[in-house]
Coordinates of N, CA and C in Angstrom, one line a residue:
M1 N 0.6 -1.1 0.4 CA 0.4 -0.3 -0.3 C 0.5 1.2 0.0
W2 N 0.8 2.0 -1.1 CA 1.4 3.5 -0.8 C 0.7 4.7 -0.3
V3 N 1.6 5.3 0.5 CA 1.3 6.6 1.4 C 1.7 7.3 0.9
A4 N 0.9 8.7 0.9 CA 1.9 9.9 0.2 C 3.1 10.5 1.4
P5 N 3.8 10.9 0.6 CA 4.9 11.6 2.1 C 4.3 12.9 3.0
E6 N 3.7 13.1 2.4 CA 3.2 14.1 3.4 C 2.4 13.3 4.5
V7 N 1.5 12.3 4.5 CA 1.0 11.8 5.8 C 1.8 11.2 6.8
R8 N 1.7 11.5 7.3 CA 2.3 10.9 8.8 C 1.4 9.7 9.6
D9 N 1.7 8.6 9.9 CA 1.1 7.8 10.6 C 0.9 9.0 12.2
P10 N 0.1 8.4 12.9 CA 0.0 9.3 14.0 C 0.8 9.2 14.9
V11 N 1.3 10.3 16.1 CA 2.1 9.7 16.7 C 1.5 10.1 18.3
L12 N 1.5 8.9 18.9 CA 1.2 8.8 20.3 C 1.8 9.3 21.2
M13 N 1.3 10.1 22.2 CA 2.2 10.6 24.0 C 2.4 9.4 24.5
H14 N 3.9 8.8 25.2 CA 3.3 8.1 26.3 C 4.8 8.2 26.9
A15 N 4.3 7.9 28.5 CA 6.1 8.3 29.2 C 6.2 6.6 29.6
P16 N 7.2 6.3 29.0 CA 7.4 4.7 29.3 C 8.1 4.8 30.7
T17 N 7.7 3.7 31.6 CA 7.6 3.6 33.3 C 7.6 2.3 33.3
R18 N 7.4 1.4 34.7 CA 6.9 0.4 34.9 C 6.1 0.6 36.3
K19 N 6.4 2.3 36.1 CA 4.7 2.7 37.6 C 3.7 2.0 37.4
S20 N 3.2 1.5 37.9 CA 2.0 1.1 38.1 C 1.0 1.6 39.6
V21 N -0.6 1.7 39.2 CA -1.3 1.7 40.4 C -1.4 0.2 41.0
A22 N -1.9 0.0 42.4 CA -2.2 -1.2 43.2 C -3.3 -1.5 43.6
C23 N -4.6 -1.6 42.7 CA -5.6 -2.0 43.6 C -6.2 -3.3 43.7
F24 N -6.7 -3.1 44.8 CA -7.6 -4.6 45.7 C -8.9 -4.0 45.3
G25 N -9.5 -5.1 45.1 CA -11.4 -4.7 44.8 C -11.7 -6.2 45.0
A26 N -13.6 -5.9 45.4 CA -14.2 -7.0 45.5 C -15.3 -6.4 44.8
V27 N -16.6 -7.3 45.0 CA -17.8 -7.0 44.0 C -18.6 -7.8 44.9
S28 N -19.9 -7.2 45.2 CA -20.8 -8.0 46.1 C -21.7 -8.7 44.8
L29 N -22.0 -10.2 45.0 CA -22.5 -10.9 43.5 C -24.0 -10.1 43.8
S30 N -24.5 -10.3 45.2 CA -25.9 -10.1 45.3 C -26.2 -8.4 44.7
T31 N -25.7 -7.6 45.6 CA -25.7 -6.4 45.2 C -25.0 -5.6 43.7
G32 N -24.1 -6.5 43.6 CA -23.0 -5.1 42.6 C -22.0 -3.8 43.5
R33 N -22.4 -4.2 44.9 CA -21.5 -3.0 45.9 C -19.8 -3.2 45.2
F34 N -19.7 -2.3 45.0 CA -17.8 -2.0 44.7 C -16.9 -1.7 46.3
V35 N -16.3 -2.7 46.3 CA -15.4 -2.2 47.5 C -13.8 -2.4 47.1
W36 N -13.0 -0.7 47.2 CA -11.4 -1.3 46.3 C -10.6 -0.2 47.4
Q37 N -9.9 -0.4 47.2 CA -8.2 -0.2 48.5 C -7.3 0.3 47.3
V38 N -6.3 1.8 47.1 CA -5.5 1.6 46.4 C -4.4 1.2 47.8
C39 N -3.2 0.4 46.9 CA -2.1 0.6 47.6 C -0.7 0.7 47.1
P40 N 0.3 1.2 47.6 CA 1.5 1.4 47.2 C 1.8 0.4 46.2
V41 N 1.7 -1.1 47.3 CA 2.3 -2.4 46.8 C 1.2 -3.3 46.9
F42 N 1.9 -4.5 45.9 CA 0.8 -5.8 46.5 C 1.4 -6.2 47.5
N43 N 1.2 -6.8 49.1 CA 1.8 -7.7 49.8 C 0.8 -8.2 50.5
A44 N 1.0 -9.1 51.5 CA 0.4 -9.4 52.6 C 0.1 -9.1 53.7
E45 N 0.4 -7.9 54.3 CA 0.2 -6.4 54.8 C -0.7 -5.7 54.2
T46 N -0.4 -5.2 53.5 CA -1.9 -4.9 52.5 C -2.9 -5.2 51.7
F47 N -3.0 -6.5 51.7 CA -4.0 -7.8 51.5 C -4.8 -7.5 52.6
V48 N -4.4 -7.6 53.6 CA -5.2 -8.2 55.2 C -5.8 -6.9 55.1
S49 N -4.9 -5.8 55.4 CA -5.6 -4.4 54.9 C -6.9 -3.9 54.7
F50 N -6.9 -4.8 53.3 CA -7.9 -4.9 51.9 C -8.8 -6.0 53.0
L51 N -8.6 -6.7 53.6 CA -9.8 -7.8 54.1 C -10.7 -7.0 55.4
R52 N -10.0 -6.6 56.5 CA -10.5 -5.6 57.1 C -11.1 -4.6 56.7
R53 N -10.7 -4.0 55.8 CA -12.2 -2.7 55.0 C -12.9 -3.6 54.1
L54 N -12.5 -4.9 53.9 CA -13.9 -5.8 53.2 C -15.1 -6.3 54.9
L55 N -14.4 -6.9 55.5 CA -14.7 -7.0 56.6 C -15.7 -5.5 57.4
R56 N -15.2 -4.5 57.1 CA -16.2 -3.5 57.8 C -17.4 -3.1 56.7
H57 N -17.2 -3.4 55.6 CA -18.6 -3.6 54.4 C -19.5 -4.3 54.6
R58 N -19.3 -5.3 55.3 CA -20.0 -6.7 55.5 C -21.5 -6.5 56.0
R59 N -22.6 -6.7 55.1 CA -24.2 -6.8 55.8 C -23.7 -7.8 57.1
R60 N -24.4 -7.4 58.1 CA -24.3 -8.2 58.7 C -25.4 -9.6 58.9
G61 N -24.6 -10.4 59.8 CA -25.1 -11.9 59.7 C -24.5 -12.3 58.1
K62 N -24.0 -11.8 57.5 CA -23.3 -11.6 56.0 C -22.3 -12.5 56.2
R63 N -21.7 -13.6 55.7 CA -20.3 -14.3 55.5 C -19.9 -14.2 53.9
I64 N -18.4 -13.7 54.0 CA -17.7 -13.2 52.6 C -17.2 -14.3 52.2
V65 N -17.2 -14.8 51.3 CA -16.5 -15.6 49.9 C -15.3 -15.0 49.0
V66 N -14.4 -14.4 49.5 CA -13.4 -13.7 48.4 C -12.5 -14.9 47.7
V67 N -13.1 -15.0 46.4 CA -12.2 -15.3 45.1 C -11.1 -15.2 45.1
L68 N -9.9 -16.0 44.7 CA -8.7 -15.2 45.4 C -7.6 -16.4 44.2
D69 N -7.0 -15.5 43.7 CA -5.6 -16.1 42.8 C -4.9 -16.6 43.2
N70 N -3.8 -17.5 42.9 CA -2.9 -18.2 43.8 C -1.7 -17.0 44.3
A71 N -1.6 -15.9 44.5 CA -0.5 -15.4 44.5 C 0.0 -15.3 45.7
K72 N 1.5 -15.7 46.0 CA 1.9 -16.0 47.6 C 0.8 -15.1 48.4
Y73 N 0.8 -13.4 48.7 CA 0.9 -12.8 49.9 C -0.7 -13.2 50.0
H74 N -0.9 -13.8 49.1 CA -3.3 -14.6 49.3 C -2.6 -15.5 50.3
H75 N -1.2 -16.3 50.3 CA -1.1 -17.6 51.6 C -0.1 -17.4 52.6
A76 N -0.3 -15.8 52.7 CA 1.0 -15.4 53.7 C 0.8 -16.3 55.3
N77 N 1.9 -16.4 56.3 CA 1.1 -16.7 57.6 C 0.7 -15.3 58.2
M78 N 1.2 -14.5 58.2 CA 0.0 -13.0 58.5 C -1.6 -12.9 58.2
L79 N -1.7 -14.0 57.1 CA -3.4 -13.5 56.8 C -4.2 -14.7 58.5
K80 N -3.1 -16.0 58.7 CA -4.0 -15.9 60.1 C -4.4 -15.8 60.8
P81 N -4.1 -15.2 61.8 CA -4.1 -14.4 62.8 C -6.3 -14.0 62.1
L82 N -5.8 -13.0 61.0 CA -7.5 -13.0 60.7 C -8.4 -13.8 60.3
L83 N -7.5 -14.5 60.0 CA -9.0 -15.7 59.0 C -9.0 -16.6 60.1
R84 N -8.4 -16.8 61.3 CA -9.0 -17.3 62.7 C -10.1 -16.6 63.5
K85 N -9.9 -15.1 63.6 CA -10.7 -14.1 64.4 C -12.2 -14.5 63.8
Y86 N -12.0 -14.2 62.1 CA -13.6 -13.8 61.3 C -14.2 -15.3 60.4
R87 N -13.5 -16.4 60.9 CA -13.5 -17.7 60.4 C -15.7 -17.7 60.0
R88 N -15.9 -17.4 61.0 CA -17.6 -17.5 60.6 C -17.9 -16.6 59.4
D89 N -16.9 -15.7 59.5 CA -17.7 -14.9 58.4 C -16.7 -14.5 56.7
L90 N -15.2 -14.7 57.1 CA -14.7 -14.5 55.9 C -14.1 -15.8 54.9
T91 N -14.5 -16.7 54.4 CA -13.6 -17.4 53.4 C -12.8 -17.1 52.3
L92 N -12.0 -17.5 52.0 CA -11.2 -17.5 50.9 C -11.2 -18.8 50.3
L93 N -11.5 -18.6 48.9 CA -11.8 -19.3 48.2 C -10.5 -19.0 46.8
F94 N -9.7 -20.3 47.1 CA -8.4 -20.1 46.2 C -8.6 -21.0 44.7
L95 N -8.9 -20.4 43.4 CA -8.5 -20.4 42.0 C -7.4 -21.9 41.9
P96 N -8.1 -22.8 40.5 CA -6.9 -23.5 40.4 C -5.4 -22.9 40.1
P97 N -4.2 -23.1 40.4 CA -3.3 -22.6 39.8 C -3.3 -22.2 37.7
Y98 N -2.6 -21.2 38.0 CA -2.0 -20.4 36.8 C -3.8 -19.9 36.2
S99 N -4.9 -19.9 36.5 CA -6.0 -19.6 36.1 C -6.9 -18.0 36.4
P100 N -5.7 -17.2 36.7 CA -6.3 -16.1 37.5 C -7.4 -15.4 36.4
Q101 N -7.2 -15.8 35.8 CA -8.0 -14.7 34.5 C -9.8 -15.3 34.9
L102 N -10.3 -16.8 36.1 CA -11.4 -16.8 36.4 C -11.8 -16.2 37.2
A103 N -11.1 -15.4 37.7 CA -11.4 -14.7 39.3 C -12.4 -13.4 38.2
P104 N -14.0 -13.3 39.2 CA -14.7 -12.3 38.6 C -14.4 -11.1 39.2
I105 N -12.9 -10.4 39.2 CA -13.1 -8.9 39.6 C -11.7 -8.5 38.1
E106 N -11.2 -9.9 37.6 CA -10.5 -9.4 36.2 C -11.3 -8.5 35.5
R107 N -12.9 -9.0 35.5 CA -13.8 -8.3 34.3 C -13.8 -6.9 35.0
V108 N -13.8 -6.4 36.0 CA -13.6 -5.2 36.5 C -12.4 -4.3 36.5
W109 N -11.8 -5.3 36.5 CA -10.1 -4.8 36.0 C -10.2 -4.4 34.8
K110 N -10.7 -5.0 33.9 CA -10.2 -4.8 32.3 C -11.7 -3.9 32.1
L111 N -12.9 -3.8 32.5 CA -13.6 -2.5 32.0 C -13.1 -1.4 32.8
T112 N -12.2 -1.1 34.1 CA -11.5 0.4 34.5 C -10.7 0.4 33.3
R113 N -9.6 -0.2 33.0 CA -9.1 0.1 32.2 C -9.6 0.2 30.7
R114 N -10.5 -0.2 30.3 CA -11.3 0.4 29.0 C -11.7 1.8 29.2
L115 N -12.5 2.1 30.0 CA -13.2 3.0 30.9 C -12.4 4.1 30.9
A116 N -11.3 4.2 31.5 CA -10.4 4.9 32.4 C -9.1 5.3 31.9
L117 N -8.8 4.4 31.4 CA -7.6 4.1 30.9 C -7.3 4.1 29.2
H118 N -7.5 3.8 28.9 CA -6.9 3.3 26.9 C -7.5 4.9 26.4
N119 N -6.3 4.6 25.2 CA -6.4 5.8 24.6 C -6.0 7.3 25.3
R120 N -5.4 7.0 25.9 CA -4.7 8.5 27.0 C -3.8 8.5 27.5
Y121 N -3.1 9.9 27.5 CA -2.0 10.3 27.7 C -2.4 10.7 29.2
F122 N -1.4 9.7 30.0 CA -1.3 10.6 31.4 C 0.8 10.6 31.9
A123 N 0.9 12.3 32.3 CA 1.9 12.3 32.2 C 2.6 11.9 33.5
T124 N 1.5 11.8 34.9 CA 2.2 11.3 35.8 C 1.3 9.9 35.9
L125 N 2.0 9.4 37.3 CA 1.1 8.2 38.2 C 0.4 8.9 39.0
A126 N 0.1 10.2 39.6 CA -0.9 10.8 40.1 C -2.6 11.0 39.2
E127 N -2.4 11.5 37.8 CA -3.4 11.3 37.1 C -3.8 10.3 36.5
V128 N -3.1 9.0 36.6 CA -3.4 7.8 36.0 C -4.4 7.1 37.3
L129 N -4.1 7.4 38.7 CA -4.6 7.3 39.9 C -6.2 7.9 39.7
S130 N -5.8 9.5 39.4 CA -6.8 10.4 39.3 C -8.2 9.8 38.6
A131 N -7.8 9.4 37.2 CA -8.4 8.4 37.0 C -9.5 7.0 37.0
V132 N -8.3 6.2 37.7 CA -9.2 5.3 38.0 C -10.0 5.4 39.1
E133 N -9.2 6.3 40.4 CA -10.4 6.8 41.4 C -11.8 7.1 40.7
A134 N -11.6 7.9 39.8 CA -12.9 8.5 39.2 C -13.4 7.2 38.4
C135 N -13.4 6.5 38.0 CA -14.0 5.2 37.6 C -14.7 4.7 38.6
F136 N -14.0 4.6 39.9 CA -14.5 3.7 41.1 C -15.4 4.4 41.9
R137 N -15.3 6.0 41.7 CA -16.1 6.5 42.4 C -17.4 6.6 41.7
H138 N -17.5 6.6 40.1 CA -18.6 6.3 39.8 C -19.5 4.8 39.9
W139 N -18.7 3.7 40.5 CA -19.5 2.6 41.0 C -20.2 2.7 42.5
I140 N -20.2 3.4 43.3 CA -20.4 3.4 44.6 C -21.2 3.2 44.9
G141 N -21.8 2.3 45.7 CA -23.3 1.8 46.1 C -23.9 0.7 45.2
P142 N -24.8 0.1 45.5 CA -25.7 -0.8 44.6 C -25.0 -1.1 43.2
N143 N -25.0 -1.6 42.0 CA -24.8 -1.5 41.0 C -24.5 -2.6 40.4
E144 N -25.5 -2.5 39.1 CA -26.4 -3.3 38.6 C -25.0 -3.9 37.6
V145 N -24.8 -2.9 37.0 CA -23.7 -3.2 35.5 C -22.1 -4.5 36.7
L146 N -21.8 -3.4 37.6 CA -21.1 -4.8 38.5 C -21.2 -5.8 38.4
R147 N -22.8 -6.3 39.1 CA -23.3 -7.2 39.7 C -23.2 -8.0 38.7
R148 N -23.5 -8.1 37.6 CA -23.9 -8.9 36.4 C -23.0 -8.8 35.3
L149 N -21.4 -8.3 35.7 CA -20.5 -8.6 34.6 C -19.6 -9.5 35.9
C150 N -19.9 -9.8 37.2 CA -19.2 -10.4 38.0 C -19.9 -11.6 38.2
C151 N -21.2 -11.6 38.1 CA -21.8 -12.6 38.2 C -21.8 -14.2 37.2
I152 N -21.4 -15.4 37.6 CA -20.6 -16.1 36.7 C -22.0 -17.6 37.1
I153 N -22.4 -18.2 35.8 CA -24.2 -18.9 36.1 C -23.2 -20.0 35.2

């Protein structure tokens, strides 16, 4: 295919970096309510912090089942005291090895990237975080879109 010399391909601005935003998230399959926490890194300490946040958002008398991949920090010894304390309220359900794409929350992350990040230039990591959190704030409260997105039948 021939292209006239005066016609140039579009140039997309980007800031090459390995920096990223770390977010934990969970969706209630009954209401679509979304709970998230932005963290500097993924590790056992930040995961315990997220589980505590999740427990604060649970409905009284309801058990929480969290579907997880097999990340190392999901199996850390640091979780054991929390899991013992809340054994009646919290269950961790692990997916088969090497299949994190089966986690319902992965659909939320894909939608977040599409709505908040695709085809946009962010000069700083703070701008990325702001765009992601704006998307998350849009989903505060019961949300039919997220409920349907995460339900596996």
